[in-house]
Amino acid sequence: MATRLSVLNPVGFPPAVRRQPPAPRLDTLEGKTVYLVDCRFDDSDVFLGQMQAWFAERLPGARTVVKRISSVYLNDDPMTWEEIKARGHAAILGVGH
């Protein structure tokens, strides 16, 4: 006796992506605030600490702020993005490894 089996296609249909141009490049980082955003991915805090030390040594006129997002990297954090827009000039997102 044959058994009938139903299956689902796991590929799915991703949503359309709205393209955005990159932000304009700053002429200098001197006197600017650069946010180093910890997305809470494995070891991103270690990586961003090293990056902050690099900035302090090579670009002492740039101010760096390490900012940890409020949840895991899969969840949006609008309050952090608003803070960066209001107080920062640039942001680098760290994802570790």
PDB file of N, CA and C in Angstrom:
ATOM      1  N   MET A   1       0.842  -1.177   0.000  1.00  0.00           N
ATOM      2  CA  MET A   1       0.000   0.000   0.000  1.00  0.00           C
ATOM      3  C   MET A   1       0.890   1.245   0.000  1.00  0.00           C
ATOM      4  N   ALA A   2       0.684   2.143  -0.927  1.00  0.00           N
ATOM      5  CA  ALA A   2       1.483   3.358  -1.057  1.00  0.00           C
ATOM      6  C   ALA A   2       1.013   4.410  -0.049  1.00  0.00           C
ATOM      7  N   THR A   3       1.990   5.113   0.537  1.00  0.00           N
ATOM      8  CA  THR A   3       1.681   6.198   1.468  1.00  0.00           C
ATOM      9  C   THR A   3       1.914   7.519   0.762  1.00  0.00           C
ATOM     10  N   ARG A   4       0.989   8.426   0.901  1.00  0.00           N
ATOM     11  CA  ARG A   4       1.129   9.741   0.277  1.00  0.00           C
ATOM     12  C   ARG A   4       1.788  10.688   1.278  1.00  0.00           C
ATOM     13  N   LEU A   5       2.750  11.445   0.797  1.00  0.00           N
ATOM     14  CA  LEU A   5       3.512  12.341   1.643  1.00  0.00           C
ATOM     15  C   LEU A   5       3.438  13.750   1.069  1.00  0.00           C
ATOM     16  N   SER A   6       3.107  14.720   1.900  1.00  0.00           N
ATOM     17  CA  SER A   6       3.084  16.130   1.476  1.00  0.00           C
ATOM     18  C   SER A   6       4.314  16.827   2.041  1.00  0.00           C
ATOM     19  N   VAL A   7       4.945  17.654   1.219  1.00  0.00           N
ATOM     20  CA  VAL A   7       6.131  18.390   1.666  1.00  0.00           C
ATOM     21  C   VAL A   7       5.977  19.863   1.314  1.00  0.00           C
ATOM     22  N   LEU A   8       6.722  20.705   2.030  1.00  0.00           N
ATOM     23  CA  LEU A   8       6.736  22.143   1.771  1.00  0.00           C
ATOM     24  C   LEU A   8       8.096  22.532   1.214  1.00  0.00           C
ATOM     25  N   ASN A   9       8.121  23.523   0.352  1.00  0.00           N
ATOM     26  CA  ASN A   9       9.364  24.043  -0.194  1.00  0.00           C
ATOM     27  C   ASN A   9       9.963  25.007   0.836  1.00  0.00           C
ATOM     28  N   PRO A  10      11.150  24.733   1.383  1.00  0.00           N
ATOM     29  CA  PRO A  10      11.732  25.586   2.422  1.00  0.00           C
ATOM     30  C   PRO A  10      12.406  26.850   1.890  1.00  0.00           C
ATOM     31  N   VAL A  11      12.486  27.007   0.571  1.00  0.00           N
ATOM     32  CA  VAL A  11      13.195  28.150   0.004  1.00  0.00           C
ATOM     33  C   VAL A  11      12.506  29.461   0.359  1.00  0.00           C
ATOM     34  N   GLY A  12      11.211  29.542   0.238  1.00  0.00           N
ATOM     35  CA  GLY A  12      10.486  30.760   0.581  1.00  0.00           C
ATOM     36  C   GLY A  12      10.687  31.866  -0.437  1.00  0.00           C
ATOM     37  N   PHE A  13      10.150  33.014  -0.134  1.00  0.00           N
ATOM     38  CA  PHE A  13      10.228  34.177  -1.011  1.00  0.00           C
ATOM     39  C   PHE A  13      10.678  35.377  -0.193  1.00  0.00           C
ATOM     40  N   PRO A  14      11.926  35.807  -0.349  1.00  0.00           N
ATOM     41  CA  PRO A  14      12.413  36.940   0.437  1.00  0.00           C
ATOM     42  C   PRO A  14      11.714  38.232   0.012  1.00  0.00           C
ATOM     43  N   PRO A  15      11.589  39.175   0.937  1.00  0.00           N
ATOM     44  CA  PRO A  15      10.957  40.449   0.587  1.00  0.00           C
ATOM     45  C   PRO A  15      11.843  41.258  -0.360  1.00  0.00           C
ATOM     46  N   ALA A  16      11.234  42.151  -1.092  1.00  0.00           N
ATOM     47  CA  ALA A  16      11.993  43.040  -1.980  1.00  0.00           C
ATOM     48  C   ALA A  16      12.871  43.957  -1.125  1.00  0.00           C
ATOM     49  N   VAL A  17      14.065  44.239  -1.603  1.00  0.00           N
ATOM     50  CA  VAL A  17      14.995  45.098  -0.889  1.00  0.00           C
ATOM     51  C   VAL A  17      14.988  46.469  -1.538  1.00  0.00           C
ATOM     52  N   ARG A  18      14.780  47.487  -0.720  1.00  0.00           N
ATOM     53  CA  ARG A  18      14.808  48.861  -1.219  1.00  0.00           C
ATOM     54  C   ARG A  18      16.246  49.372  -1.153  1.00  0.00           C
ATOM     55  N   ARG A  19      16.796  49.710  -2.286  1.00  0.00           N
ATOM     56  CA  ARG A  19      18.184  50.174  -2.335  1.00  0.00           C
ATOM     57  C   ARG A  19      18.307  51.579  -1.760  1.00  0.00           C
ATOM     58  N   GLN A  20      19.435  51.803  -1.083  1.00  0.00           N
ATOM     59  CA  GLN A  20      19.770  53.125  -0.575  1.00  0.00           C
ATOM     60  C   GLN A  20      21.228  53.399  -0.921  1.00  0.00           C
ATOM     61  N   PRO A  21      21.522  54.609  -1.327  1.00  0.00           N
ATOM     62  CA  PRO A  21      22.924  54.923  -1.614  1.00  0.00           C
ATOM     63  C   PRO A  21      23.714  55.014  -0.306  1.00  0.00           C
ATOM     64  N   PRO A  22      25.027  54.802  -0.361  1.00  0.00           N
ATOM     65  CA  PRO A  22      25.835  54.957   0.848  1.00  0.00           C
ATOM     66  C   PRO A  22      25.806  56.408   1.319  1.00  0.00           C
ATOM     67  N   ALA A  23      26.068  56.599   2.596  1.00  0.00           N
ATOM     68  CA  ALA A  23      26.147  57.954   3.149  1.00  0.00           C
ATOM     69  C   ALA A  23      27.353  58.665   2.537  1.00  0.00           C
ATOM     70  N   PRO A  24      27.277  59.987   2.410  1.00  0.00           N
ATOM     71  CA  PRO A  24      28.436  60.722   1.892  1.00  0.00           C
ATOM     72  C   PRO A  24      29.654  60.519   2.801  1.00  0.00           C
ATOM     73  N   ARG A  25      30.808  60.405   2.191  1.00  0.00           N
ATOM     74  CA  ARG A  25      32.052  60.208   2.941  1.00  0.00           C
ATOM     75  C   ARG A  25      32.453  61.524   3.619  1.00  0.00           C
ATOM     76  N   LEU A  26      32.900  61.427   4.866  1.00  0.00           N
ATOM     77  CA  LEU A  26      33.393  62.604   5.578  1.00  0.00           C
ATOM     78  C   LEU A  26      34.769  62.985   5.042  1.00  0.00           C
ATOM     79  N   ASP A  27      35.065  64.284   5.005  1.00  0.00           N
ATOM     80  CA  ASP A  27      36.386  64.743   4.571  1.00  0.00           C
ATOM     81  C   ASP A  27      37.468  64.340   5.568  1.00  0.00           C
ATOM     82  N   THR A  28      37.101  64.365   6.855  1.00  0.00           N
ATOM     83  CA  THR A  28      38.043  64.044   7.924  1.00  0.00           C
ATOM     84  C   THR A  28      37.277  63.479   9.114  1.00  0.00           C
ATOM     85  N   LEU A  29      37.973  62.760   9.958  1.00  0.00           N
ATOM     86  CA  LEU A  29      37.381  62.299  11.218  1.00  0.00           C
ATOM     87  C   LEU A  29      37.842  63.161  12.386  1.00  0.00           C
ATOM     88  N   GLU A  30      38.710  64.112  12.109  1.00  0.00           N
ATOM     89  CA  GLU A  30      39.208  65.031  13.132  1.00  0.00           C
ATOM     90  C   GLU A  30      38.042  65.807  13.738  1.00  0.00           C
ATOM     91  N   GLY A  31      37.900  65.723  15.055  1.00  0.00           N
ATOM     92  CA  GLY A  31      36.824  66.426  15.748  1.00  0.00           C
ATOM     93  C   GLY A  31      35.454  65.774  15.601  1.00  0.00           C
ATOM     94  N   LYS A  32      35.396  64.617  15.004  1.00  0.00           N
ATOM     95  CA  LYS A  32      34.117  63.925  14.774  1.00  0.00           C
ATOM     96  C   LYS A  32      33.924  62.811  15.805  1.00  0.00           C
ATOM     97  N   THR A  33      32.676  62.415  15.986  1.00  0.00           N
ATOM     98  CA  THR A  33      32.337  61.298  16.866  1.00  0.00           C
ATOM     99  C   THR A  33      31.991  60.085  16.016  1.00  0.00           C
ATOM    100  N   VAL A  34      32.715  59.002  16.255  1.00  0.00           N
ATOM    101  CA  VAL A  34      32.501  57.753  15.527  1.00  0.00           C
ATOM    102  C   VAL A  34      31.940  56.730  16.516  1.00  0.00           C
ATOM    103  N   TYR A  35      30.739  56.257  16.245  1.00  0.00           N
ATOM    104  CA  TYR A  35      30.140  55.212  17.075  1.00  0.00           C
ATOM    105  C   TYR A  35      30.632  53.855  16.596  1.00  0.00           C
ATOM    106  N   LEU A  36      31.101  53.054  17.531  1.00  0.00           N
ATOM    107  CA  LEU A  36      31.500  51.679  17.264  1.00  0.00           C
ATOM    108  C   LEU A  36      30.389  50.817  17.857  1.00  0.00           C
ATOM    109  N   VAL A  37      29.543  50.286  17.005  1.00  0.00           N
ATOM    110  CA  VAL A  37      28.312  49.632  17.447  1.00  0.00           C
ATOM    111  C   VAL A  37      28.533  48.135  17.635  1.00  0.00           C
ATOM    112  N   ASP A  38      28.336  47.702  18.870  1.00  0.00           N
ATOM    113  CA  ASP A  38      28.451  46.286  19.219  1.00  0.00           C
ATOM    114  C   ASP A  38      27.104  45.625  18.962  1.00  0.00           C
ATOM    115  N   CYS A  39      27.042  44.817  17.919  1.00  0.00           N
ATOM    116  CA  CYS A  39      25.793  44.145  17.540  1.00  0.00           C
ATOM    117  C   CYS A  39      25.562  42.859  18.330  1.00  0.00           C
ATOM    118  N   ARG A  40      26.379  42.628  19.348  1.00  0.00           N
ATOM    119  CA  ARG A  40      26.253  41.481  20.254  1.00  0.00           C
ATOM    120  C   ARG A  40      26.464  40.138  19.559  1.00  0.00           C
ATOM    121  N   PHE A  41      27.235  40.163  18.509  1.00  0.00           N
ATOM    122  CA  PHE A  41      27.650  38.931  17.846  1.00  0.00           C
ATOM    123  C   PHE A  41      28.892  38.431  18.578  1.00  0.00           C
ATOM    124  N   ASP A  42      29.202  37.161  18.477  1.00  0.00           N
ATOM    125  CA  ASP A  42      30.338  36.588  19.210  1.00  0.00           C
ATOM    126  C   ASP A  42      31.606  37.416  19.050  1.00  0.00           C
ATOM    127  N   ASP A  43      32.161  37.842  20.164  1.00  0.00           N
ATOM    128  CA  ASP A  43      33.446  38.547  20.243  1.00  0.00           C
ATOM    129  C   ASP A  43      33.468  39.927  19.592  1.00  0.00           C
ATOM    130  N   SER A  44      32.314  40.479  19.227  1.00  0.00           N
ATOM    131  CA  SER A  44      32.339  41.814  18.627  1.00  0.00           C
ATOM    132  C   SER A  44      32.819  42.859  19.627  1.00  0.00           C
ATOM    133  N   ASP A  45      32.564  42.655  20.926  1.00  0.00           N
ATOM    134  CA  ASP A  45      33.042  43.600  21.929  1.00  0.00           C
ATOM    135  C   ASP A  45      34.571  43.622  21.974  1.00  0.00           C
ATOM    136  N   VAL A  46      35.204  42.473  21.793  1.00  0.00           N
ATOM    137  CA  VAL A  46      36.666  42.390  21.766  1.00  0.00           C
ATOM    138  C   VAL A  46      37.198  43.129  20.541  1.00  0.00           C
ATOM    139  N   PHE A  47      36.609  42.861  19.404  1.00  0.00           N
ATOM    140  CA  PHE A  47      37.008  43.513  18.155  1.00  0.00           C
ATOM    141  C   PHE A  47      36.876  45.034  18.255  1.00  0.00           C
ATOM    142  N   LEU A  48      35.755  45.513  18.795  1.00  0.00           N
ATOM    143  CA  LEU A  48      35.536  46.960  18.877  1.00  0.00           C
ATOM    144  C   LEU A  48      36.455  47.616  19.900  1.00  0.00           C
ATOM    145  N   GLY A  49      36.826  46.902  20.957  1.00  0.00           N
ATOM    146  CA  GLY A  49      37.823  47.426  21.896  1.00  0.00           C
ATOM    147  C   GLY A  49      39.164  47.625  21.210  1.00  0.00           C
ATOM    148  N   GLN A  50      39.543  46.676  20.366  1.00  0.00           N
ATOM    149  CA  GLN A  50      40.785  46.805  19.599  1.00  0.00           C
ATOM    150  C   GLN A  50      40.687  47.953  18.599  1.00  0.00           C
ATOM    151  N   MET A  51      39.523  48.109  17.994  1.00  0.00           N
ATOM    152  CA  MET A  51      39.337  49.197  17.042  1.00  0.00           C
ATOM    153  C   MET A  51      39.397  50.554  17.749  1.00  0.00           C
ATOM    154  N   GLN A  52      38.820  50.631  18.944  1.00  0.00           N
ATOM    155  CA  GLN A  52      38.864  51.879  19.702  1.00  0.00           C
ATOM    156  C   GLN A  52      40.312  52.236  20.049  1.00  0.00           C
ATOM    157  N   ALA A  53      41.117  51.247  20.422  1.00  0.00           N
ATOM    158  CA  ALA A  53      42.536  51.486  20.704  1.00  0.00           C
ATOM    159  C   ALA A  53      43.264  51.955  19.443  1.00  0.00           C
ATOM    160  N   TRP A  54      42.916  51.378  18.299  1.00  0.00           N
ATOM    161  CA  TRP A  54      43.520  51.792  17.029  1.00  0.00           C
ATOM    162  C   TRP A  54      43.219  53.259  16.743  1.00  0.00           C
ATOM    163  N   PHE A  55      41.960  53.653  16.919  1.00  0.00           N
ATOM    164  CA  PHE A  55      41.581  55.054  16.712  1.00  0.00           C
ATOM    165  C   PHE A  55      42.356  55.965  17.659  1.00  0.00           C
ATOM    166  N   ALA A  56      42.455  55.590  18.939  1.00  0.00           N
ATOM    167  CA  ALA A  56      43.151  56.424  19.923  1.00  0.00           C
ATOM    168  C   ALA A  56      44.614  56.623  19.546  1.00  0.00           C
ATOM    169  N   GLU A  57      45.239  55.589  19.009  1.00  0.00           N
ATOM    170  CA  GLU A  57      46.646  55.673  18.629  1.00  0.00           C
ATOM    171  C   GLU A  57      46.851  56.446  17.331  1.00  0.00           C
ATOM    172  N   ARG A  58      46.021  56.195  16.332  1.00  0.00           N
ATOM    173  CA  ARG A  58      46.265  56.739  14.993  1.00  0.00           C
ATOM    174  C   ARG A  58      45.439  57.976  14.646  1.00  0.00           C
ATOM    175  N   LEU A  59      44.300  58.130  15.285  1.00  0.00           N
ATOM    176  CA  LEU A  59      43.435  59.292  15.032  1.00  0.00           C
ATOM    177  C   LEU A  59      42.949  59.864  16.362  1.00  0.00           C
ATOM    178  N   PRO A  60      43.866  60.414  17.163  1.00  0.00           N
ATOM    179  CA  PRO A  60      43.475  60.880  18.496  1.00  0.00           C
ATOM    180  C   PRO A  60      42.465  62.030  18.480  1.00  0.00           C
ATOM    181  N   GLY A  61      42.321  62.706  17.355  1.00  0.00           N
ATOM    182  CA  GLY A  61      41.352  63.798  17.257  1.00  0.00           C
ATOM    183  C   GLY A  61      39.928  63.332  17.032  1.00  0.00           C
ATOM    184  N   ALA A  62      39.760  62.055  16.763  1.00  0.00           N
ATOM    185  CA  ALA A  62      38.416  61.492  16.584  1.00  0.00           C
ATOM    186  C   ALA A  62      37.961  60.906  17.917  1.00  0.00           C
ATOM    187  N   ARG A  63      36.724  61.176  18.265  1.00  0.00           N
ATOM    188  CA  ARG A  63      36.149  60.626  19.498  1.00  0.00           C
ATOM    189  C   ARG A  63      35.403  59.348  19.141  1.00  0.00           C
ATOM    190  N   THR A  64      35.655  58.272  19.879  1.00  0.00           N
ATOM    191  CA  THR A  64      34.939  57.020  19.633  1.00  0.00           C
ATOM    192  C   THR A  64      34.041  56.695  20.818  1.00  0.00           C
ATOM    193  N   VAL A  65      32.881  56.152  20.508  1.00  0.00           N
ATOM    194  CA  VAL A  65      31.918  55.726  21.519  1.00  0.00           C
ATOM    195  C   VAL A  65      31.528  54.292  21.191  1.00  0.00           C
ATOM    196  N   VAL A  66      31.805  53.368  22.107  1.00  0.00           N
ATOM    197  CA  VAL A  66      31.345  51.995  21.917  1.00  0.00           C
ATOM    198  C   VAL A  66      29.917  51.925  22.439  1.00  0.00           C
ATOM    199  N   LYS A  67      29.007  51.546  21.577  1.00  0.00           N
ATOM    200  CA  LYS A  67      27.581  51.488  21.919  1.00  0.00           C
ATOM    201  C   LYS A  67      27.079  50.082  21.648  1.00  0.00           C
ATOM    202  N   ARG A  68      26.546  49.453  22.664  1.00  0.00           N
ATOM    203  CA  ARG A  68      26.002  48.095  22.528  1.00  0.00           C
ATOM    204  C   ARG A  68      24.513  48.185  22.232  1.00  0.00           C
ATOM    205  N   ILE A  69      24.051  47.473  21.213  1.00  0.00           N
ATOM    206  CA  ILE A  69      22.620  47.496  20.923  1.00  0.00           C
ATOM    207  C   ILE A  69      21.868  46.815  22.065  1.00  0.00           C
ATOM    208  N   SER A  70      20.581  47.125  22.179  1.00  0.00           N
ATOM    209  CA  SER A  70      19.810  46.700  23.342  1.00  0.00           C
ATOM    210  C   SER A  70      19.433  45.225  23.332  1.00  0.00           C
ATOM    211  N   SER A  71      19.503  44.576  22.195  1.00  0.00           N
ATOM    212  CA  SER A  71      19.101  43.175  22.099  1.00  0.00           C
ATOM    213  C   SER A  71      20.076  42.456  21.174  1.00  0.00           C
ATOM    214  N   VAL A  72      19.710  41.292  20.709  1.00  0.00           N
ATOM    215  CA  VAL A  72      20.576  40.560  19.789  1.00  0.00           C
ATOM    216  C   VAL A  72      20.565  41.214  18.411  1.00  0.00           C
ATOM    217  N   TYR A  73      21.560  40.878  17.605  1.00  0.00           N
ATOM    218  CA  TYR A  73      21.746  41.534  16.308  1.00  0.00           C
ATOM    219  C   TYR A  73      20.597  41.322  15.333  1.00  0.00           C
ATOM    220  N   LEU A  74      19.745  40.353  15.570  1.00  0.00           N
ATOM    221  CA  LEU A  74      18.617  40.109  14.668  1.00  0.00           C
ATOM    222  C   LEU A  74      17.464  41.087  14.883  1.00  0.00           C
ATOM    223  N   ASN A  75      17.441  41.769  16.036  1.00  0.00           N
ATOM    224  CA  ASN A  75      16.347  42.687  16.363  1.00  0.00           C
ATOM    225  C   ASN A  75      16.767  44.128  16.122  1.00  0.00           C
ATOM    226  N   ASP A  76      15.867  44.916  15.583  1.00  0.00           N
ATOM    227  CA  ASP A  76      16.133  46.330  15.341  1.00  0.00           C
ATOM    228  C   ASP A  76      16.243  47.067  16.675  1.00  0.00           C
ATOM    229  N   ASP A  77      16.976  48.169  16.685  1.00  0.00           N
ATOM    230  CA  ASP A  77      17.159  48.976  17.890  1.00  0.00           C
ATOM    231  C   ASP A  77      17.018  50.455  17.526  1.00  0.00           C
ATOM    232  N   PRO A  78      15.796  50.932  17.285  1.00  0.00           N
ATOM    233  CA  PRO A  78      15.584  52.304  16.821  1.00  0.00           C
ATOM    234  C   PRO A  78      16.165  53.375  17.743  1.00  0.00           C
ATOM    235  N   MET A  79      16.152  53.148  19.050  1.00  0.00           N
ATOM    236  CA  MET A  79      16.685  54.168  19.969  1.00  0.00           C
ATOM    237  C   MET A  79      18.185  54.367  19.764  1.00  0.00           C
ATOM    238  N   THR A  80      18.908  53.282  19.535  1.00  0.00           N
ATOM    239  CA  THR A  80      20.346  53.404  19.278  1.00  0.00           C
ATOM    240  C   THR A  80      20.601  54.143  17.974  1.00  0.00           C
ATOM    241  N   TRP A  81      19.849  53.809  16.930  1.00  0.00           N
ATOM    242  CA  TRP A  81      20.059  54.483  15.639  1.00  0.00           C
ATOM    243  C   TRP A  81      19.734  55.968  15.750  1.00  0.00           C
ATOM    244  N   GLU A  82      18.710  56.333  16.519  1.00  0.00           N
ATOM    245  CA  GLU A  82      18.374  57.750  16.711  1.00  0.00           C
ATOM    246  C   GLU A  82      19.488  58.466  17.468  1.00  0.00           C
ATOM    247  N   GLU A  83      20.051  57.820  18.486  1.00  0.00           N
ATOM    248  CA  GLU A  83      21.168  58.419  19.225  1.00  0.00           C
ATOM    249  C   GLU A  83      22.354  58.670  18.300  1.00  0.00           C
ATOM    250  N   ILE A  84      22.666  57.697  17.464  1.00  0.00           N
ATOM    251  CA  ILE A  84      23.795  57.851  16.549  1.00  0.00           C
ATOM    252  C   ILE A  84      23.530  58.979  15.557  1.00  0.00           C
ATOM    253  N   LYS A  85      22.309  59.063  15.040  1.00  0.00           N
ATOM    254  CA  LYS A  85      21.964  60.154  14.114  1.00  0.00           C
ATOM    255  C   LYS A  85      22.093  61.511  14.787  1.00  0.00           C
ATOM    256  N   ALA A  86      21.676  61.598  16.056  1.00  0.00           N
ATOM    257  CA  ALA A  86      21.678  62.877  16.764  1.00  0.00           C
ATOM    258  C   ALA A  86      23.068  63.296  17.235  1.00  0.00           C
ATOM    259  N   ARG A  87      23.896  62.350  17.664  1.00  0.00           N
ATOM    260  CA  ARG A  87      25.157  62.695  18.315  1.00  0.00           C
ATOM    261  C   ARG A  87      26.407  62.283  17.555  1.00  0.00           C
ATOM    262  N   GLY A  88      26.264  61.428  16.563  1.00  0.00           N
ATOM    263  CA  GLY A  88      27.442  60.907  15.875  1.00  0.00           C
ATOM    264  C   GLY A  88      27.595  61.456  14.473  1.00  0.00           C
ATOM    265  N   HIS A  89      28.787  61.295  13.949  1.00  0.00           N
ATOM    266  CA  HIS A  89      29.081  61.679  12.569  1.00  0.00           C
ATOM    267  C   HIS A  89      29.277  60.455  11.680  1.00  0.00           C
ATOM    268  N   ALA A  90      29.612  59.319  12.311  1.00  0.00           N
ATOM    269  CA  ALA A  90      29.851  58.079  11.570  1.00  0.00           C
ATOM    270  C   ALA A  90      29.597  56.904  12.506  1.00  0.00           C
ATOM    271  N   ALA A  91      29.394  55.736  11.910  1.00  0.00           N
ATOM    272  CA  ALA A  91      29.193  54.524  12.708  1.00  0.00           C
ATOM    273  C   ALA A  91      29.844  53.340  12.009  1.00  0.00           C
ATOM    274  N   ILE A  92      30.419  52.472  12.815  1.00  0.00           N
ATOM    275  CA  ILE A  92      30.982  51.216  12.341  1.00  0.00           C
ATOM    276  C   ILE A  92      30.290  50.121  13.132  1.00  0.00           C
ATOM    277  N   LEU A  93      29.684  49.172  12.428  1.00  0.00           N
ATOM    278  CA  LEU A  93      28.992  48.072  13.095  1.00  0.00           C
ATOM    279  C   LEU A  93      29.916  46.872  13.167  1.00  0.00           C
ATOM    280  N   GLY A  94      30.124  46.364  14.377  1.00  0.00           N
ATOM    281  CA  GLY A  94      31.009  45.225  14.582  1.00  0.00           C
ATOM    282  C   GLY A  94      30.220  43.947  14.748  1.00  0.00           C
ATOM    283  N   VAL A  95      30.621  42.932  14.014  1.00  0.00           N
ATOM    284  CA  VAL A  95      29.905  41.669  14.101  1.00  0.00           C
ATOM    285  C   VAL A  95      30.787  40.514  14.573  1.00  0.00           C
ATOM    286  N   GLY A  96      31.998  40.769  14.977  1.00  0.00           N
ATOM    287  CA  GLY A  96      32.833  39.731  15.562  1.00  0.00           C
ATOM    288  C   GLY A  96      33.446  38.760  14.575  1.00  0.00           C
ATOM    289  N   HIS A  97      34.082  37.731  15.144  1.00  0.00           N
ATOM    290  CA  HIS A  97      34.799  36.690  14.408  1.00  0.00           C
ATOM    291  C   HIS A  97      35.808  37.318  13.491  1.00  0.00           C
TER     292      HIS A  97
END
